[in-house]
Amino acid sequence: MARAKSGYTLALADFVANLRYEDLPQHVKDAVTLHFLDAIGIALGAYATSHPLVKTLVTFGLEQKGKAEATIVGAGVKVSALEAAFINAVLTNFLDYSDGHFMGGHINDRLVPVALAAGEVTEASGREVITALAAGYEAYIDLAYTLFAQSESAELRLPYFVLLGPVAATLTAGKLLGLKREELAGAVGLAASYQLGASQYVVTGGHEKDLSPGHEARRGLLATFFAERGVLGSPDVLEGDHGVAKAMGIGSLGRPAVGSTWRIEECYFKPYPACRYLHASIEAALHLVQTYKFPPEEITQVLVLTNSSSARRVSYEIKSHVNAIFSHAYQVAAVLRYERVDLPTTWAQKLRDPLFVSLMKKVKVQATPEYDKLYQQRSLTQPPWPAEVHVFLRSRGEKYSAQVLSPKGDPINPLSLEELRTKFLNLAKTALTEYTANKLLENIEHLEDITNIKSLTALVQAK
């Protein structure tokens, strides 16, 4: 194989290979720990739903009868590392409660399951897991800036993560496996060599959305296992003449901007289990109903104004929890009816409520040029998901309105440490005893002191 010039892929691999725990500023270590905590809580909450897909997932994993290498969160049983990465990634994404970045997609539902699986295989310390996740986050975010500043995922009609997740998952796992620069780049070449994806699930509610993060996590870990054994892909897969960037119509990728600045703190945490594009309309609706206390029976119309990308998420026919996750109509109607945000797995129960169904039909969603302009100008100080909600009442034709430009959880409107702990415990205690949930919280908050990650995964078995 011809030796590639040191382009974007190799430079990214070089950063990951040489990154040390001592190189990380304390605020980065703290941020990684919080994103790790968030992922574990979400996975436990998903497991506790006992949703048919969750049950099938765990049963199928056990049926594969591979080596007992890594733990399924919630089930507490060990399966092969590849199966554990797959299952835990699906669990962490299942409720759509995972973190993300304004330039594209979710991150901890792809990377934490890979770090757990690779960490158990290598008996990694907490510090090694933190370092690997820091590397993965920085790689993911840099690639998001590099690719999607020039090419919109919304225009491609592809979810961001099918491009970013496998690459970052590969680098996270490869760091824990101790791969060298060329091996890491070759592993990325294997993981990034096919990137077909679609987001039709936003409309039809298909379960490909649920399984997608599992495929990405498994693919990243599998690529590192092959690279560890000398099977390498193209080390210029991202920037090469026939690589990912050129396939997207993008020119030169330049050099990755990693190591000099740390971007993990640009990520958001979710206060609500729904697509991030819906959080502004959810928050605006919550503000209106909690402030003005109008009865839902009096509502004649609800108008949501937002950008074009967000406005496409408006299913009225709810066939699964996936539809609920991506529907402004469902989420806004639920807030106006119940004054709270529930897990999306409660969708069938809500559809048996005639008043809720009636409200959902009254929600209209429109894109405006003003919000489309804000989307094009998106940045850390102007996230891409602002919205306003107008509620029209029967009484005297009253109208109540609220606008949210930066929903709760964004870096400029962050969740507090206490709010993140509460989110974790509320989810974890649906699967674990209160004692175990609190013990797990304490262990994760001292992740850097753990000598073997297996001591932590021993605590994730449901009651």
Short mmCIF file of C-alpha atoms in Angstrom, two decimals:
data_model
loop_
_atom_site.label_atom_id
_atom_site.label_comp_id
_atom_site.label_asym_id
_atom_site.label_seq_id
_atom_site.Cartn_x
_atom_site.Cartn_y
_atom_site.Cartn_z
CA MET A 1 0.00 0.00 0.00
CA ALA A 2 1.33 3.40 -1.02
CA ARG A 3 2.16 5.63 1.92
CA ALA A 4 -0.24 8.57 2.19
CA LYS A 5 0.93 12.10 2.78
CA SER A 6 0.21 13.44 6.25
CA GLY A 7 -3.22 14.89 5.60
CA TYR A 8 -6.28 15.42 7.76
CA THR A 9 -6.85 11.78 8.73
CA LEU A 10 -3.26 11.11 9.79
CA ALA A 11 -3.05 14.43 11.64
CA LEU A 12 -6.20 13.53 13.57
CA ALA A 13 -4.74 10.10 14.34
CA ASP A 14 -1.50 11.71 15.47
CA PHE A 15 -3.39 13.90 17.95
CA VAL A 16 -5.23 10.89 19.39
CA ALA A 17 -2.18 8.64 19.55
CA ASN A 18 -0.11 11.20 21.45
CA LEU A 19 -2.77 12.59 23.77
CA ARG A 20 -2.04 11.99 27.46
CA TYR A 21 -4.24 12.38 30.49
CA GLU A 22 -1.80 15.00 31.78
CA ASP A 23 -2.43 17.08 28.64
CA LEU A 24 -6.09 17.58 29.51
CA PRO A 25 -7.09 20.73 31.36
CA GLN A 26 -9.13 20.02 34.48
CA HIS A 27 -12.27 21.55 32.96
CA VAL A 28 -12.02 19.08 30.07
CA LYS A 29 -11.66 16.13 32.45
CA ASP A 30 -14.69 17.38 34.37
CA ALA A 31 -16.71 17.81 31.17
CA VAL A 32 -15.86 14.29 29.95
CA THR A 33 -16.95 12.87 33.31
CA LEU A 34 -20.31 14.65 33.08
CA HIS A 35 -20.97 13.41 29.55
CA PHE A 36 -20.05 9.89 30.70
CA LEU A 37 -22.46 10.24 33.64
CA ASP A 38 -25.21 11.46 31.33
CA ALA A 39 -24.80 8.49 28.98
CA ILE A 40 -24.94 5.86 31.72
CA GLY A 41 -28.08 7.37 33.23
CA ILE A 42 -29.85 7.47 29.88
CA ALA A 43 -28.94 3.85 29.09
CA LEU A 44 -30.30 2.73 32.46
CA GLY A 45 -33.52 4.70 31.90
CA ALA A 46 -33.95 3.13 28.47
CA TYR A 47 -33.38 -0.36 29.84
CA ALA A 48 -35.99 0.21 32.54
CA THR A 49 -38.72 0.98 29.97
CA SER A 50 -38.82 -2.75 29.09
CA HIS A 51 -39.77 -1.67 25.57
CA PRO A 52 -40.13 -4.66 23.19
CA LEU A 53 -37.15 -3.44 21.15
CA VAL A 54 -35.02 -3.24 24.30
CA LYS A 55 -36.00 -6.76 25.31
CA THR A 56 -35.29 -8.06 21.81
CA LEU A 57 -31.95 -6.30 21.77
CA VAL A 58 -30.73 -7.89 25.00
CA THR A 59 -32.10 -11.34 24.14
CA PHE A 60 -30.47 -11.25 20.73
CA GLY A 61 -27.15 -10.20 22.22
CA LEU A 62 -27.21 -13.13 24.65
CA GLU A 63 -28.09 -15.55 21.86
CA GLN A 64 -24.87 -14.72 19.99
CA LYS A 65 -22.88 -16.73 22.55
CA GLY A 66 -19.64 -14.83 22.04
CA LYS A 67 -16.92 -14.28 24.63
CA ALA A 68 -18.19 -12.67 27.84
CA GLU A 69 -16.09 -9.51 27.52
CA ALA A 70 -18.21 -6.45 28.25
CA THR A 71 -21.34 -5.56 30.21
CA ILE A 72 -24.81 -4.67 28.95
CA VAL A 73 -25.95 -1.64 30.94
CA GLY A 74 -29.07 -2.51 32.91
CA ALA A 75 -28.98 -6.23 32.21
CA GLY A 76 -25.63 -6.48 33.99
CA VAL A 77 -24.62 -9.51 31.91
CA LYS A 78 -21.52 -9.82 29.76
CA VAL A 79 -21.49 -10.46 26.02
CA SER A 80 -18.83 -9.93 23.37
CA ALA A 81 -17.34 -6.43 23.25
CA LEU A 82 -18.86 -5.85 19.81
CA GLU A 83 -22.35 -6.82 20.99
CA ALA A 84 -22.01 -4.74 24.17
CA ALA A 85 -20.97 -1.67 22.17
CA PHE A 86 -23.93 -2.17 19.83
CA ILE A 87 -26.53 -2.74 22.55
CA ASN A 88 -25.34 0.02 24.89
CA ALA A 89 -25.23 2.54 22.04
CA VAL A 90 -28.82 1.71 21.14
CA LEU A 91 -29.85 2.05 24.80
CA THR A 92 -28.07 5.39 25.19
CA ASN A 93 -29.80 6.81 22.13
CA PHE A 94 -33.17 5.13 22.57
CA LEU A 95 -34.93 7.93 24.50
CA ASP A 96 -33.26 10.71 22.46
CA TYR A 97 -31.93 12.15 25.68
CA SER A 98 -28.24 12.12 24.71
CA ASP A 99 -25.90 15.09 24.33
CA GLY A 100 -24.82 16.73 21.10
CA HIS A 101 -23.16 19.63 19.32
CA PHE A 102 -24.78 22.41 17.34
CA MET A 103 -22.72 21.52 14.25
CA GLY A 104 -24.23 18.10 14.13
CA GLY A 105 -25.52 15.09 15.95
CA HIS A 106 -25.20 13.18 19.17
CA ILE A 107 -21.93 12.09 20.70
CA ASN A 108 -22.05 10.33 24.07
CA ASP A 109 -24.46 7.68 22.76
CA ARG A 110 -21.81 6.72 20.19
CA LEU A 111 -18.62 7.10 22.22
CA VAL A 112 -19.38 6.08 25.81
CA PRO A 113 -20.59 2.57 24.84
CA VAL A 114 -17.41 2.06 22.80
CA ALA A 115 -15.25 3.31 25.68
CA LEU A 116 -17.01 0.94 28.07
CA ALA A 117 -16.58 -2.08 25.79
CA ALA A 118 -12.96 -1.37 24.85
CA GLY A 119 -12.25 -0.35 28.44
CA GLU A 120 -13.49 -3.66 29.83
CA VAL A 121 -11.47 -5.61 27.24
CA THR A 122 -8.28 -3.74 28.17
CA GLU A 123 -9.15 -3.34 31.87
CA ALA A 124 -8.65 0.39 31.42
CA SER A 125 -8.43 2.83 34.29
CA GLY A 126 -10.82 5.73 34.67
CA ARG A 127 -8.10 8.11 33.52
CA GLU A 128 -7.54 6.08 30.36
CA VAL A 129 -11.28 6.15 29.64
CA ILE A 130 -11.39 9.92 30.19
CA THR A 131 -8.44 10.43 27.83
CA ALA A 132 -9.96 8.25 25.11
CA LEU A 133 -13.32 10.01 25.35
CA ALA A 134 -11.68 13.44 25.28
CA ALA A 135 -9.89 12.41 22.09
CA GLY A 136 -13.11 11.09 20.58
CA TYR A 137 -15.11 14.22 21.41
CA GLU A 138 -12.50 16.55 19.96
CA ALA A 139 -12.23 14.46 16.79
CA TYR A 140 -16.01 14.33 16.37
CA ILE A 141 -16.47 18.08 16.82
CA ASP A 142 -13.54 19.04 14.61
CA LEU A 143 -14.80 16.80 11.81
CA ALA A 144 -18.29 18.27 12.22
CA TYR A 145 -16.94 21.79 11.76
CA THR A 146 -14.74 20.69 8.88
CA LEU A 147 -17.45 18.89 6.90
CA PHE A 148 -20.67 20.68 7.72
CA ALA A 149 -19.47 24.24 7.61
CA GLN A 150 -19.22 23.57 3.88
CA SER A 151 -22.03 21.06 3.29
CA GLU A 152 -25.37 20.99 5.09
CA SER A 153 -26.56 17.64 6.41
CA ALA A 154 -30.13 18.89 5.96
CA GLU A 155 -29.48 19.44 2.25
CA LEU A 156 -27.93 15.99 1.92
CA ARG A 157 -30.96 14.52 3.76
CA LEU A 158 -28.55 12.45 5.81
CA PRO A 159 -28.19 12.40 9.60
CA TYR A 160 -24.85 13.83 10.69
CA PHE A 161 -23.91 10.92 12.86
CA VAL A 162 -23.50 8.35 10.09
CA LEU A 163 -20.46 10.35 9.02
CA LEU A 164 -19.10 11.46 12.37
CA GLY A 165 -19.97 8.65 14.77
CA PRO A 166 -17.93 5.81 13.26
CA VAL A 167 -14.81 7.97 12.92
CA ALA A 168 -14.92 9.26 16.49
CA ALA A 169 -15.88 5.82 17.85
CA THR A 170 -12.89 4.30 16.06
CA LEU A 171 -10.48 6.83 17.53
CA THR A 172 -11.95 6.40 21.03
CA ALA A 173 -11.62 2.62 20.92
CA GLY A 174 -8.23 2.77 19.23
CA LYS A 175 -6.87 5.00 21.97
CA LEU A 176 -7.90 2.45 24.60
CA LEU A 177 -6.42 -0.40 22.57
CA GLY A 178 -3.13 1.48 22.30
CA LEU A 179 -3.06 1.80 18.52
CA LYS A 180 -0.31 3.86 16.95
CA ARG A 181 -0.80 6.75 14.53
CA GLU A 182 -0.77 4.70 11.31
CA GLU A 183 -2.98 2.02 12.85
CA LEU A 184 -5.50 4.61 13.99
CA ALA A 185 -5.62 6.22 10.54
CA GLY A 186 -5.99 2.80 8.93
CA ALA A 187 -8.80 1.93 11.33
CA VAL A 188 -10.58 5.17 10.39
CA GLY A 189 -10.16 4.11 6.77
CA LEU A 190 -12.02 0.89 7.52
CA ALA A 191 -14.79 2.53 9.55
CA ALA A 192 -15.40 5.44 7.18
CA SER A 193 -15.34 3.48 3.93
CA TYR A 194 -19.13 3.30 3.70
CA GLN A 195 -21.46 5.97 4.99
CA LEU A 196 -24.95 5.30 3.65
CA GLY A 197 -27.62 6.69 5.92
CA ALA A 198 -31.09 8.20 5.81
CA SER A 199 -33.49 9.98 8.14
CA GLN A 200 -36.83 8.75 6.82
CA TYR A 201 -37.55 7.63 10.38
CA VAL A 202 -38.34 11.26 11.25
CA VAL A 203 -41.55 10.83 9.23
CA THR A 204 -42.37 7.13 9.42
CA GLY A 205 -41.10 6.32 12.92
CA GLY A 206 -38.97 3.39 11.78
CA HIS A 207 -36.63 1.66 14.21
CA GLU A 208 -33.57 2.17 12.01
CA LYS A 209 -33.18 5.33 14.09
CA ASP A 210 -32.83 3.20 17.23
CA LEU A 211 -30.31 0.79 15.71
CA SER A 212 -28.16 3.35 13.89
CA PRO A 213 -25.94 4.33 16.86
CA GLY A 214 -25.36 0.65 17.57
CA HIS A 215 -24.13 0.06 14.04
CA GLU A 216 -21.81 3.05 14.29
CA ALA A 217 -20.36 2.07 17.66
CA ARG A 218 -19.89 -1.54 16.62
CA ARG A 219 -18.29 -0.49 13.35
CA GLY A 220 -15.80 1.74 15.11
CA LEU A 221 -14.80 -0.98 17.58
CA LEU A 222 -14.60 -3.62 14.85
CA ALA A 223 -12.33 -1.39 12.78
CA THR A 224 -9.90 -1.06 15.69
CA PHE A 225 -9.89 -4.82 16.29
CA PHE A 226 -8.93 -5.37 12.65
CA ALA A 227 -6.32 -2.60 12.74
CA GLU A 228 -4.84 -4.13 15.87
CA ARG A 229 -4.37 -7.30 13.81
CA GLY A 230 -2.72 -5.50 10.89
CA VAL A 231 -5.74 -5.01 8.60
CA LEU A 232 -5.74 -1.32 7.68
CA GLY A 233 -7.88 0.91 5.51
CA SER A 234 -6.87 4.01 3.59
CA PRO A 235 -5.09 6.49 5.88
CA ASP A 236 -6.41 9.39 3.80
CA VAL A 237 -10.03 8.26 3.67
CA LEU A 238 -11.42 11.61 4.78
CA GLU A 239 -9.45 13.96 2.51
CA GLY A 240 -8.29 11.76 -0.39
CA ASP A 241 -9.26 12.31 -4.03
CA HIS A 242 -11.92 9.62 -3.70
CA GLY A 243 -12.56 10.09 0.00
CA VAL A 244 -15.45 11.26 2.16
CA ALA A 245 -14.99 15.01 1.64
CA LYS A 246 -14.82 14.76 -2.14
CA ALA A 247 -17.92 12.55 -2.15
CA MET A 248 -19.70 15.40 -0.34
CA GLY A 249 -18.46 17.98 -2.82
CA ILE A 250 -16.05 19.54 -0.34
CA GLY A 251 -12.60 20.81 -1.25
CA SER A 252 -9.47 20.65 0.88
CA LEU A 253 -9.94 19.69 4.53
CA GLY A 254 -6.79 21.41 5.73
CA ARG A 255 -5.49 20.43 9.16
CA PRO A 256 -7.62 19.50 12.18
CA ALA A 257 -7.83 22.21 14.84
CA VAL A 258 -7.43 19.85 17.78
CA GLY A 259 -5.25 20.15 20.85
CA SER A 260 -4.89 23.92 20.94
CA THR A 261 -8.50 24.52 21.95
CA TRP A 262 -10.94 22.13 23.63
CA ARG A 263 -14.44 22.04 22.22
CA ILE A 264 -16.22 19.47 24.38
CA GLU A 265 -17.69 22.33 26.42
CA GLU A 266 -19.48 23.48 23.26
CA CYS A 267 -21.78 20.47 23.61
CA TYR A 268 -25.30 20.64 24.96
CA PHE A 269 -27.05 18.39 27.46
CA LYS A 270 -30.73 17.62 26.98
CA PRO A 271 -33.28 18.48 29.67
CA TYR A 272 -36.05 16.81 27.63
CA PRO A 273 -36.17 13.42 25.85
CA ALA A 274 -36.92 14.73 22.36
CA CYS A 275 -35.11 15.87 19.23
CA ARG A 276 -33.02 18.94 20.05
CA TYR A 277 -34.75 20.89 17.27
CA LEU A 278 -37.96 20.64 19.29
CA HIS A 279 -36.59 21.91 22.61
CA ALA A 280 -37.24 25.59 21.95
CA SER A 281 -40.91 24.96 21.11
CA ILE A 282 -41.22 22.64 24.15
CA GLU A 283 -39.67 25.26 26.42
CA ALA A 284 -41.83 28.05 25.00
CA ALA A 285 -44.99 25.97 25.46
CA LEU A 286 -43.99 25.10 29.03
CA HIS A 287 -43.46 28.78 29.80
CA LEU A 288 -46.89 29.70 28.43
CA VAL A 289 -48.92 27.03 30.17
CA GLN A 290 -47.09 27.44 33.50
CA THR A 291 -47.31 31.25 33.41
CA TYR A 292 -50.86 31.82 32.18
CA LYS A 293 -52.56 28.61 33.43
CA PHE A 294 -55.07 28.52 30.56
CA PRO A 295 -57.14 25.33 30.29
CA PRO A 296 -56.23 23.14 27.30
CA GLU A 297 -59.91 22.90 26.36
CA GLU A 298 -59.87 26.60 25.50
CA ILE A 299 -57.10 26.30 22.88
CA THR A 300 -58.29 26.77 19.29
CA GLN A 301 -54.93 26.91 17.49
CA VAL A 302 -51.20 26.62 18.19
CA LEU A 303 -48.64 28.09 15.81
CA VAL A 304 -44.94 27.17 16.00
CA LEU A 305 -42.49 29.32 14.03
CA THR A 306 -38.98 28.01 13.46
CA ASN A 307 -36.45 27.24 10.70
CA SER A 308 -36.97 24.93 7.73
CA SER A 309 -34.87 22.08 9.11
CA SER A 310 -36.84 22.11 12.36
CA ALA A 311 -40.22 22.61 10.67
CA ARG A 312 -39.91 19.30 8.83
CA ARG A 313 -40.26 17.53 12.21
CA VAL A 314 -44.02 17.63 12.53
CA SER A 315 -45.60 14.15 12.31
CA TYR A 316 -49.29 13.96 13.18
CA GLU A 317 -49.53 10.20 12.76
CA ILE A 318 -47.67 8.76 15.75
CA LYS A 319 -46.83 5.09 15.19
CA SER A 320 -43.88 4.68 17.54
CA HIS A 321 -41.77 6.48 20.13
CA VAL A 322 -39.57 7.60 17.23
CA ASN A 323 -42.43 9.66 15.75
CA ALA A 324 -43.03 11.18 19.18
CA ILE A 325 -39.36 12.17 19.47
CA PHE A 326 -39.43 14.08 16.18
CA SER A 327 -42.86 15.74 16.20
CA HIS A 328 -43.43 19.36 17.21
CA ALA A 329 -47.15 18.63 17.16
CA TYR A 330 -46.85 15.73 19.60
CA GLN A 331 -44.43 17.41 22.02
CA VAL A 332 -46.11 20.83 22.13
CA ALA A 333 -49.56 19.28 22.52
CA ALA A 334 -48.27 17.06 25.34
CA VAL A 335 -46.87 20.07 27.20
CA LEU A 336 -50.08 22.07 26.78
CA ARG A 337 -52.19 19.11 27.91
CA TYR A 338 -50.09 17.74 30.79
CA GLU A 339 -47.70 20.61 31.68
CA ARG A 340 -44.70 18.27 31.55
CA VAL A 341 -42.43 16.35 29.16
CA ASP A 342 -42.67 12.57 29.42
CA LEU A 343 -40.52 9.80 27.99
CA PRO A 344 -41.42 9.19 24.34
CA THR A 345 -42.34 5.60 25.16
CA THR A 346 -45.62 6.90 26.68
CA TRP A 347 -46.97 7.81 23.22
CA ALA A 348 -49.59 5.03 22.99
CA GLN A 349 -51.13 6.06 26.32
CA LYS A 350 -51.44 9.67 25.16
CA LEU A 351 -53.17 8.67 21.94
CA ARG A 352 -56.00 7.23 24.06
CA ASP A 353 -56.67 10.75 25.40
CA PRO A 354 -59.16 12.53 23.05
CA LEU A 355 -58.21 15.99 24.31
CA PHE A 356 -54.52 15.36 23.61
CA VAL A 357 -55.27 14.07 20.10
CA SER A 358 -57.45 17.11 19.45
CA LEU A 359 -54.68 19.46 20.62
CA MET A 360 -52.07 17.75 18.46
CA LYS A 361 -54.18 18.39 15.36
CA LYS A 362 -54.34 22.09 16.26
CA VAL A 363 -50.55 22.55 16.22
CA LYS A 364 -49.26 24.05 12.98
CA VAL A 365 -45.54 24.49 12.25
CA GLN A 366 -44.14 27.06 9.83
CA ALA A 367 -40.65 28.02 8.73
CA THR A 368 -39.82 31.71 8.42
CA PRO A 369 -37.01 33.51 6.56
CA GLU A 370 -35.89 35.07 9.85
CA TYR A 371 -35.35 31.71 11.53
CA ASP A 372 -33.74 30.26 8.40
CA LYS A 373 -31.26 33.13 8.51
CA LEU A 374 -30.48 32.40 12.16
CA TYR A 375 -29.91 28.76 11.22
CA GLN A 376 -27.41 29.75 8.53
CA GLN A 377 -25.63 31.98 11.04
CA ARG A 378 -25.58 29.32 13.77
CA SER A 379 -22.76 29.52 16.24
CA LEU A 380 -22.04 28.99 19.92
CA THR A 381 -23.87 32.21 20.73
CA GLN A 382 -26.73 31.54 18.31
CA PRO A 383 -27.68 27.84 18.30
CA PRO A 384 -29.61 26.54 15.27
CA TRP A 385 -32.90 25.69 17.00
CA PRO A 386 -34.78 28.83 18.11
CA ALA A 387 -38.57 28.85 17.92
CA GLU A 388 -41.63 30.77 19.04
CA VAL A 389 -45.02 29.41 20.04
CA HIS A 390 -48.35 31.23 19.75
CA VAL A 391 -51.39 29.80 21.55
CA PHE A 392 -54.82 31.09 20.52
CA LEU A 393 -57.72 30.74 22.98
CA ARG A 394 -61.47 30.64 22.43
CA SER A 395 -62.13 33.22 25.14
CA ARG A 396 -62.20 36.72 23.61
CA GLY A 397 -59.74 35.58 20.92
CA GLU A 398 -56.81 35.84 23.30
CA LYS A 399 -53.30 34.93 22.13
CA TYR A 400 -50.27 34.08 24.28
CA SER A 401 -46.79 34.00 22.78
CA ALA A 402 -43.28 33.02 23.83
CA GLN A 403 -39.94 32.88 22.02
CA VAL A 404 -36.88 30.80 22.95
CA LEU A 405 -33.63 31.55 21.12
CA SER A 406 -31.32 29.30 23.16
CA PRO A 407 -33.07 26.41 24.90
CA LYS A 408 -31.94 25.07 28.26
CA GLY A 409 -28.86 22.86 28.05
CA ASP A 410 -26.90 24.89 25.50
CA PRO A 411 -23.48 26.20 26.61
CA ILE A 412 -24.88 29.74 26.90
CA ASN A 413 -27.90 28.46 28.86
CA PRO A 414 -26.45 25.41 30.60
CA LEU A 415 -27.91 22.79 32.87
CA SER A 416 -26.38 23.12 36.32
CA LEU A 417 -24.36 20.36 37.93
CA GLU A 418 -27.26 19.69 40.28
CA GLU A 419 -29.69 19.46 37.35
CA LEU A 420 -27.42 16.93 35.64
CA ARG A 421 -27.17 14.88 38.82
CA THR A 422 -30.95 14.96 39.19
CA LYS A 423 -31.41 13.86 35.57
CA PHE A 424 -29.01 10.96 36.16
CA LEU A 425 -30.63 9.83 39.40
CA ASN A 426 -34.17 10.12 38.04
CA LEU A 427 -33.22 7.82 35.16
CA ALA A 428 -30.91 5.49 37.07
CA LYS A 429 -33.40 4.88 39.88
CA THR A 430 -35.92 3.49 37.38
CA ALA A 431 -33.50 0.58 36.91
CA LEU A 432 -31.40 0.45 40.08
CA THR A 433 -32.12 0.63 43.78
CA GLU A 434 -31.70 4.09 45.25
CA TYR A 435 -28.60 2.90 47.12
CA THR A 436 -26.95 1.53 43.97
CA ALA A 437 -27.90 4.58 41.91
CA ASN A 438 -26.26 6.89 44.43
CA LYS A 439 -23.22 4.64 44.68
CA LEU A 440 -22.89 4.63 40.89
CA LEU A 441 -23.17 8.42 40.83
CA GLU A 442 -20.39 8.70 43.40
CA ASN A 443 -18.17 6.30 41.45
CA ILE A 444 -18.65 8.12 38.16
CA GLU A 445 -18.00 11.51 39.74
CA HIS A 446 -14.65 10.04 40.83
CA LEU A 447 -14.02 8.34 37.50
CA GLU A 448 -10.41 9.51 37.44
CA ASP A 449 -9.70 7.49 40.60
CA ILE A 450 -11.00 4.16 39.25
CA THR A 451 -8.18 1.71 38.55
CA ASN A 452 -10.25 -0.75 36.49
CA ILE A 453 -13.46 0.23 34.68
CA LYS A 454 -14.90 -3.20 35.51
CA SER A 455 -15.45 -2.05 39.09
CA LEU A 456 -17.86 0.54 37.73
CA THR A 457 -19.68 -1.68 35.23
CA ALA A 458 -20.33 -4.10 38.08
CA LEU A 459 -22.83 -1.52 39.41
CA VAL A 460 -25.09 -1.28 36.34
CA GLN A 461 -27.25 -4.38 36.88
CA ALA A 462 -30.93 -3.57 37.28
CA LYS A 463 -32.79 -4.40 40.50
#
